[in-house]
Short mmCIF file of C-alpha atoms and ligand atoms in Angstrom, two decimals:
data_model
loop_
_atom_site.label_atom_id
_atom_site.label_comp_id
_atom_site.label_asym_id
_atom_site.label_seq_id
_atom_site.Cartn_x
_atom_site.Cartn_y
_atom_site.Cartn_z
CA MET A 1 -39.96 37.57 -25.11
CA ILE A 2 -39.10 36.19 -21.71
CA ALA A 3 -39.14 32.58 -23.07
CA LYS A 4 -36.69 33.77 -25.88
CA ARG A 5 -34.28 35.35 -23.43
CA VAL A 6 -34.31 32.16 -21.22
CA SER A 7 -33.62 30.04 -24.20
CA VAL A 8 -30.71 32.14 -25.31
CA PHE A 9 -29.42 32.09 -21.84
CA PHE A 10 -29.44 28.31 -21.80
CA LEU A 11 -27.95 28.23 -25.12
CA VAL A 12 -25.02 30.38 -24.02
CA LEU A 13 -24.65 28.20 -20.95
CA VAL A 14 -24.43 25.02 -22.93
CA ILE A 15 -21.90 26.59 -25.19
CA ALA A 16 -19.94 27.81 -22.31
CA THR A 17 -19.81 24.62 -20.33
CA SER A 18 -18.94 22.63 -23.36
CA VAL A 19 -15.79 24.93 -24.26
CA VAL A 20 -14.59 25.66 -20.71
CA PRO A 21 -12.58 22.61 -19.59
CA VAL A 22 -13.81 21.33 -16.20
CA PRO A 23 -10.82 20.98 -13.97
CA LEU A 24 -10.00 17.46 -12.84
CA SER A 25 -10.42 18.60 -9.28
CA ALA A 26 -14.13 19.71 -10.01
CA GLN A 27 -15.00 16.20 -11.37
CA GLY A 28 -16.51 13.47 -9.38
CA SER A 29 -18.78 13.59 -6.31
CA ASN A 30 -16.60 15.58 -3.92
CA VAL A 31 -16.02 18.64 -5.99
CA SER A 32 -14.13 21.79 -5.13
CA PRO A 33 -14.92 24.68 -7.55
CA VAL A 34 -11.74 26.44 -6.72
CA ALA A 35 -9.03 23.76 -6.49
CA PRO A 36 -6.68 24.06 -9.40
CA ARG A 37 -6.07 21.28 -12.02
CA LYS A 38 -3.99 18.29 -10.70
CA GLU A 39 -1.64 18.29 -13.86
CA LEU A 40 -0.90 22.02 -13.36
CA VAL A 41 -0.09 21.59 -9.67
CA ALA A 42 2.09 18.50 -10.47
CA SER A 43 4.15 20.31 -13.09
CA VAL A 44 4.75 23.34 -10.82
CA VAL A 45 5.62 21.27 -7.87
CA ARG A 46 8.12 19.34 -10.10
CA GLU A 47 9.71 22.66 -11.24
CA ALA A 48 9.99 23.80 -7.52
CA TYR A 49 11.43 20.44 -6.65
CA ASP A 50 14.10 20.46 -9.27
CA LYS A 51 14.99 24.11 -8.80
CA PHE A 52 15.70 23.76 -5.01
CA ARG A 53 16.73 20.14 -4.62
CA SER A 54 20.52 20.84 -4.66
CA ASP A 55 20.21 23.90 -2.20
CA THR A 56 22.27 23.24 0.79
CA SER A 57 21.73 26.33 2.80
CA GLY A 58 20.85 26.25 6.49
CA LYS A 59 21.53 23.36 8.95
CA ASN A 60 19.52 20.82 10.94
CA ALA A 61 18.21 21.85 14.35
CA ASP A 62 20.74 20.52 16.89
CA TYR A 63 19.51 21.69 20.26
CA ILE A 64 17.32 18.60 20.17
CA PRO A 65 20.15 16.00 19.57
CA ALA A 66 17.92 13.45 17.67
CA LEU A 67 17.12 16.17 14.99
CA ALA A 68 20.85 16.71 14.18
CA GLU A 69 20.97 12.98 13.23
CA VAL A 70 18.26 13.24 10.57
CA ASP A 71 19.66 13.02 6.93
CA SER A 72 19.83 16.75 5.80
CA LYS A 73 19.31 15.71 2.25
CA LEU A 74 15.89 14.36 2.69
CA PHE A 75 13.32 16.44 0.67
CA GLY A 76 9.75 15.70 0.03
CA VAL A 77 6.71 17.71 -1.11
CA ALA A 78 2.98 16.81 -0.95
CA VAL A 79 0.04 18.88 -2.03
CA VAL A 80 -3.50 17.61 -0.90
CA SER A 81 -6.50 19.54 -2.33
CA THR A 82 -9.85 19.94 -0.59
CA ASP A 83 -11.22 17.49 -2.94
CA ASN A 84 -8.43 15.00 -1.86
CA GLN A 85 -6.30 14.97 -4.91
CA VAL A 86 -2.77 14.17 -3.87
CA VAL A 87 0.41 15.45 -5.68
CA THR A 88 3.82 14.24 -4.30
CA ILE A 89 7.43 14.25 -5.18
CA GLY A 90 10.56 13.21 -3.38
CA ASP A 91 10.82 11.57 0.10
CA ILE A 92 7.19 11.64 1.00
CA ASN A 93 7.17 8.55 3.10
CA TYR A 94 9.79 9.51 5.72
CA SER A 95 8.15 10.17 9.01
CA PHE A 96 9.63 13.21 10.65
CA SER A 97 8.72 14.94 13.95
CA ILE A 98 5.89 17.48 13.57
CA GLN A 99 7.52 19.78 16.13
CA SER A 100 5.89 23.14 16.38
CA ILE A 101 3.45 22.51 13.50
CA SER A 102 1.51 20.55 16.31
CA LYS A 103 0.79 23.84 18.00
CA VAL A 104 -1.85 24.65 15.37
CA PHE A 105 -3.76 21.35 16.12
CA THR A 106 -3.49 21.67 19.86
CA LEU A 107 -4.95 25.14 19.48
CA ALA A 108 -7.78 23.70 17.31
CA LEU A 109 -8.41 20.95 20.18
CA ALA A 110 -8.47 23.61 22.82
CA MET A 111 -11.04 25.76 20.81
CA ASN A 112 -13.12 22.56 20.24
CA GLU A 113 -13.26 22.15 23.94
CA LEU A 114 -13.35 25.76 25.27
CA GLY A 115 -14.33 27.92 22.35
CA PRO A 116 -12.37 30.80 20.75
CA ASP A 117 -13.35 33.45 23.26
CA GLU A 118 -12.01 31.54 26.29
CA VAL A 119 -8.81 30.49 24.42
CA PHE A 120 -8.21 34.11 23.32
CA LYS A 121 -8.76 35.36 26.89
CA ARG A 122 -6.42 32.69 28.36
CA ILE A 123 -3.68 32.63 25.65
CA GLY A 124 -4.06 35.72 23.45
CA SER A 125 -2.94 36.17 19.92
CA GLU A 126 -0.10 38.90 19.50
CA PRO A 127 3.05 38.59 17.54
CA THR A 128 6.08 38.43 19.73
CA GLY A 129 8.64 39.55 17.07
CA ARG A 130 11.15 37.31 18.95
CA ALA A 131 12.47 33.81 18.65
CA PHE A 132 10.01 30.90 19.17
CA ASN A 133 11.47 30.09 22.58
CA SER A 134 11.98 33.62 23.87
CA VAL A 135 12.00 34.22 27.67
CA GLU A 136 11.97 37.88 27.16
CA ALA A 137 8.62 37.88 25.38
CA VAL A 138 7.08 36.05 28.36
CA VAL A 139 8.32 38.73 30.69
CA ASP A 140 7.64 41.76 28.44
CA MET A 141 4.24 41.00 26.88
CA PRO A 142 1.11 42.02 28.67
CA THR A 143 -0.49 38.50 28.00
CA HIS A 144 2.88 36.74 28.83
CA THR A 145 1.77 33.80 26.55
CA GLY A 146 2.07 35.86 23.39
CA ASN A 147 0.22 33.59 21.11
CA PRO A 148 -0.54 29.82 20.77
CA LEU A 149 2.29 29.22 18.32
CA VAL A 150 5.34 30.34 20.28
CA ASN A 151 6.64 27.82 23.01
CA ALA A 152 5.22 29.64 25.92
CA GLY A 153 1.80 30.08 24.45
CA ALA A 154 1.84 26.56 23.12
CA ILE A 155 2.77 25.00 26.51
CA ALA A 156 -0.09 27.02 28.10
CA THR A 157 -2.51 25.89 25.27
CA ALA A 158 -1.49 22.27 25.91
CA SER A 159 -2.30 22.95 29.56
CA LEU A 160 -5.79 23.82 28.61
CA VAL A 161 -6.60 20.41 27.10
CA SER A 162 -8.79 18.54 29.55
CA GLY A 163 -8.28 15.10 31.07
CA LYS A 164 -8.09 13.48 34.46
CA THR A 165 -4.43 12.29 33.85
CA GLU A 166 -1.44 13.28 31.79
CA ASP A 167 -2.10 10.18 29.65
CA GLU A 168 -5.63 10.99 29.06
CA LYS A 169 -4.73 14.44 27.71
CA TRP A 170 -1.89 13.11 25.51
CA ASN A 171 -3.95 10.29 24.04
CA LYS A 172 -6.65 12.91 23.32
CA ILE A 173 -4.20 15.14 21.48
CA LEU A 174 -2.68 12.16 19.46
CA ALA A 175 -6.15 11.08 18.54
CA PHE A 176 -7.02 14.53 17.36
CA TYR A 177 -3.97 14.98 15.27
CA SER A 178 -4.70 11.49 13.77
CA LYS A 179 -8.21 12.58 12.78
CA ALA A 180 -6.82 15.67 11.10
CA ALA A 181 -4.23 13.44 9.21
CA GLY A 182 -6.88 10.91 8.35
CA GLU A 183 -4.49 8.13 9.60
CA LYS A 184 -3.27 6.91 12.91
CA LEU A 185 -0.17 8.83 13.84
CA LYS A 186 2.54 7.71 16.32
CA LEU A 187 5.18 9.23 18.82
CA ILE A 188 8.83 9.07 17.59
CA ASP A 189 10.06 7.85 20.87
CA GLU A 190 13.78 8.67 19.99
CA VAL A 191 12.83 12.26 19.41
CA TYR A 192 10.65 12.45 22.46
CA LYS A 193 13.38 11.09 24.72
CA SER A 194 15.93 13.30 23.20
CA GLU A 195 13.89 16.44 23.68
CA ALA A 196 12.67 15.50 27.03
CA ALA A 197 16.31 15.21 28.19
CA THR A 198 17.21 18.66 26.89
CA ASN A 199 14.08 20.82 27.45
CA ALA A 200 15.24 22.83 30.49
CA GLY A 201 14.37 25.99 28.55
CA ASN A 202 10.67 25.05 28.12
CA LYS A 203 10.51 24.02 31.78
CA ALA A 204 11.78 27.37 32.69
CA LEU A 205 9.10 28.99 30.43
CA SER A 206 6.48 26.91 32.19
CA MET A 207 7.46 28.08 35.53
CA LEU A 208 7.57 31.70 34.33
CA LEU A 209 3.98 31.22 33.02
CA ALA A 210 3.11 29.91 36.48
CA LYS A 211 4.38 33.01 38.14
CA TYR A 212 2.10 35.08 35.87
CA GLU A 213 -0.82 32.65 36.50
CA ARG A 214 -0.89 31.84 32.82
CA ILE A 215 -0.60 28.04 32.82
CA TYR A 216 -3.61 26.05 33.65
CA SER A 217 -2.41 22.68 34.74
CA ASP A 218 0.80 21.46 36.41
CA PRO A 219 3.64 23.25 34.56
CA PHE A 220 6.04 20.26 34.06
CA GLU A 221 3.13 17.92 33.13
CA SER A 222 2.04 20.44 30.49
CA VAL A 223 5.68 20.64 29.14
CA ASP A 224 5.73 16.78 29.02
CA VAL A 225 2.54 16.69 26.93
CA TYR A 226 3.79 19.42 24.83
CA THR A 227 7.06 17.66 24.18
CA LYS A 228 5.19 14.49 23.25
CA GLN A 229 2.90 16.48 20.87
CA CYS A 230 6.11 17.88 19.20
CA SER A 231 7.48 14.32 18.74
CA VAL A 232 4.52 12.98 16.89
CA GLY A 233 5.74 11.52 13.43
CA VAL A 234 4.18 12.70 10.13
CA ASN A 235 5.14 12.19 6.55
CA ALA A 236 4.64 14.92 3.99
CA ILE A 237 1.34 13.53 2.76
CA GLN A 238 -0.08 13.30 6.27
CA LEU A 239 0.98 16.80 6.94
CA ALA A 240 -0.41 18.16 3.82
CA ARG A 241 -3.77 16.37 4.67
CA MET A 242 -3.78 18.05 8.07
CA GLY A 243 -3.33 21.27 6.30
CA ALA A 244 -6.03 20.45 3.83
CA THR A 245 -8.32 19.86 6.70
CA LEU A 246 -7.81 23.50 7.72
CA ALA A 247 -8.29 24.63 4.10
CA ASN A 248 -11.51 22.60 3.95
CA ASN A 249 -13.40 24.31 6.77
CA GLY A 250 -12.26 21.71 9.23
CA VAL A 251 -13.32 18.69 7.26
CA ASN A 252 -10.73 16.12 6.50
CA PRO A 253 -10.93 15.81 2.62
CA ALA A 254 -10.14 12.02 2.84
CA THR A 255 -12.35 10.83 5.61
CA HIS A 256 -15.05 13.70 5.37
CA GLU A 257 -15.03 13.98 9.11
CA GLN A 258 -15.55 17.43 10.69
CA VAL A 259 -12.45 17.53 12.88
CA ILE A 260 -12.12 21.14 13.57
CA LYS A 261 -15.08 23.36 13.99
CA ARG A 262 -15.76 25.52 11.05
CA GLU A 263 -16.30 28.60 12.98
CA ASP A 264 -12.67 28.18 14.47
CA ILE A 265 -10.83 28.14 11.18
CA PRO A 266 -10.48 31.94 10.83
CA TYR A 267 -8.92 32.20 14.21
CA ILE A 268 -6.48 29.50 13.59
CA LEU A 269 -5.44 30.76 10.07
CA SER A 270 -5.17 34.25 11.13
CA THR A 271 -2.85 33.11 13.91
CA MET A 272 -0.78 31.27 11.48
CA MET A 273 -0.38 34.14 9.13
CA MET A 274 0.69 36.36 12.12
CA ALA A 275 3.09 34.06 13.86
CA GLY A 276 3.47 30.75 11.96
CA LEU A 277 7.13 31.41 11.13
CA TYR A 278 7.96 33.39 14.22
CA ASP A 279 10.20 36.28 13.80
CA SER A 280 10.06 35.86 10.02
CA SER A 281 6.29 35.83 9.80
CA GLY A 282 6.11 39.40 8.41
CA GLY A 283 8.60 38.61 5.70
CA TRP A 284 6.57 35.49 4.94
CA ALA A 285 3.26 37.33 4.67
CA TRP A 286 5.01 39.92 2.43
CA HIS A 287 6.50 37.35 -0.04
CA VAL A 288 3.87 34.46 0.12
CA GLY A 289 0.69 35.60 1.70
CA LEU A 290 -0.45 32.25 3.02
CA PRO A 291 -1.10 31.05 6.52
CA ALA A 292 1.59 28.54 7.41
CA LYS A 293 3.35 26.77 10.19
CA SER A 294 6.98 25.50 10.55
CA GLY A 295 8.59 23.09 12.85
CA VAL A 296 12.20 22.50 13.66
CA GLY A 297 11.88 18.93 12.42
CA GLY A 298 12.16 20.56 8.92
CA GLY A 299 8.37 20.61 7.95
CA ILE A 300 6.28 23.52 6.82
CA VAL A 301 2.72 23.31 5.90
CA ALA A 302 0.90 26.22 4.12
CA VAL A 303 -2.90 26.50 3.80
CA VAL A 304 -4.65 27.78 0.77
CA PRO A 305 -8.23 28.34 2.05
CA GLY A 306 -10.87 26.41 -0.11
CA LYS A 307 -8.18 24.94 -2.22
CA GLY A 308 -5.79 22.75 -0.30
CA ALA A 309 -2.39 22.62 1.39
CA ILE A 310 1.19 22.10 0.51
CA ALA A 311 3.46 20.48 2.96
CA VAL A 312 7.33 20.38 2.54
CA PHE A 313 9.92 18.43 4.46
CA ALA A 314 13.59 19.32 4.29
CA PRO A 315 15.60 19.45 7.55
CA ARG A 316 18.02 22.35 6.98
CA LEU A 317 16.78 25.42 8.83
CA ASP A 318 17.47 29.07 8.73
CA ASP A 319 18.26 31.24 11.81
CA ALA A 320 14.54 31.63 12.80
CA GLY A 321 14.17 27.83 12.79
CA ASN A 322 12.23 27.58 9.54
CA SER A 323 13.12 24.96 6.86
CA VAL A 324 15.05 26.76 3.99
CA LYS A 325 13.88 24.62 1.14
CA ALA A 326 10.39 24.38 2.32
CA GLN A 327 10.02 28.12 2.34
CA ARG A 328 11.43 28.40 -1.12
CA VAL A 329 9.24 25.63 -2.57
CA ILE A 330 6.12 27.02 -1.08
CA GLU A 331 6.88 30.52 -2.19
CA TYR A 332 7.52 29.26 -5.64
CA VAL A 333 4.43 27.17 -5.95
CA ALA A 334 2.22 29.92 -4.36
CA ASN A 335 3.53 32.51 -6.87
CA LYS A 336 3.01 30.34 -9.86
CA LEU A 337 -0.40 29.19 -8.92
CA ASP A 338 -1.41 32.66 -7.70
CA TYR A 339 -2.27 31.39 -4.21
CA ASN A 340 -1.21 34.71 -2.35
CA LEU A 341 -4.43 35.47 -0.40
CA TYR A 342 -3.75 39.28 -0.78
CA SER A 343 -3.36 39.13 -4.47
CA PRO A 344 -6.48 40.69 -6.17
CA SER A 345 -6.23 37.94 -8.99
CA SER A 346 -6.37 35.16 -6.39
CA VAL A 347 -9.98 36.14 -5.72
CA GLY A 348 -10.82 36.50 -9.39
CA LEU A 349 -10.27 40.30 -9.71
CA LYS A 350 -8.60 41.49 -12.96
O1 DON B 401 9.87 23.26 22.08
C1 DON B 401 10.64 23.14 21.07
O2 DON B 401 11.67 23.91 20.99
C2 DON B 401 10.27 22.19 19.92
N1 DON B 401 9.83 21.10 20.41
C3 DON B 401 9.62 22.79 18.94
C4 DON B 401 10.13 24.11 18.33
C5 DON B 401 9.80 24.43 16.89
O3 DON B 401 9.58 23.52 16.04
C6 DON B 401 10.03 25.77 16.42
N2 DON B 401 9.77 25.81 15.03
N3 DON B 401 10.23 26.11 14.07
#
């Protein structure tokens, strides 16, 4: 009887596996059981690209003069899956400044060094509901730092990174970002110089943090390290791979290196969900339901845990400082591919 049941089970299994097509992404040695098929992703990404390519709403950031000079028409999309399949379209080789997206990775580095409890104690993780560079938030919030993704919290997070000299800290940050991207990244000197010459607001934030004893190295040195980290150049593929490293439990899907500690991933992703798009993070969670981070350079990366990441670069921003086209493309792709983490069907419920 038992032998009969076992053989029926295997018969059903053989039939099932021969009729259910194995997704491309689940073939080969580095398989992801949940990454969607490459052809499907490619066709949805193309639809989104075609739908939004002529959208001219928003405008380049200009409070950092070098960003105003970037061609507003540039538009690139890259998706990297946790099994390292890459789908791209548009201007995917253009190297743009990572800006605030860097904050996610400095947070990861600080947690690698200090652990999440210490980082939470020193920085905190509460939404400010205000602009990314808000001074009022520093004054009003009990933690003063807000969270690691607003400027004040990010400068304080950069001040946590250890090193005997400023150069040592900066080189450590750049090397860490490069490991997450799977390629050596470089500073865009022109952007760094432009921001360094116009960042009085961030210097003021750092002094305010010092008043509240919420910065952990020299304030202006920390702003300089932070300004450099924001000026790191990435293209859409590199950014998507950094996101895919977060999606893949901290392991870079191309190099297989454990860059970010697995146990730190939930803290990072929940912080991105809560504050990744600043004062429009609530609307983003409502419509898209994915942890994401934007930068005023025009990039946004959204992470789909276990599956991969989508990065979009398009310089025109809305009033909150988030790329307009990038938000639209990610929302479109996430809806079509059922990526919203809060959607019952995204976890297999009917
Ligand atoms: O500190 C700044 O203002 C910039 N380096 C980064 C701001 C930013 O990217 C906000 N993001 N949307």
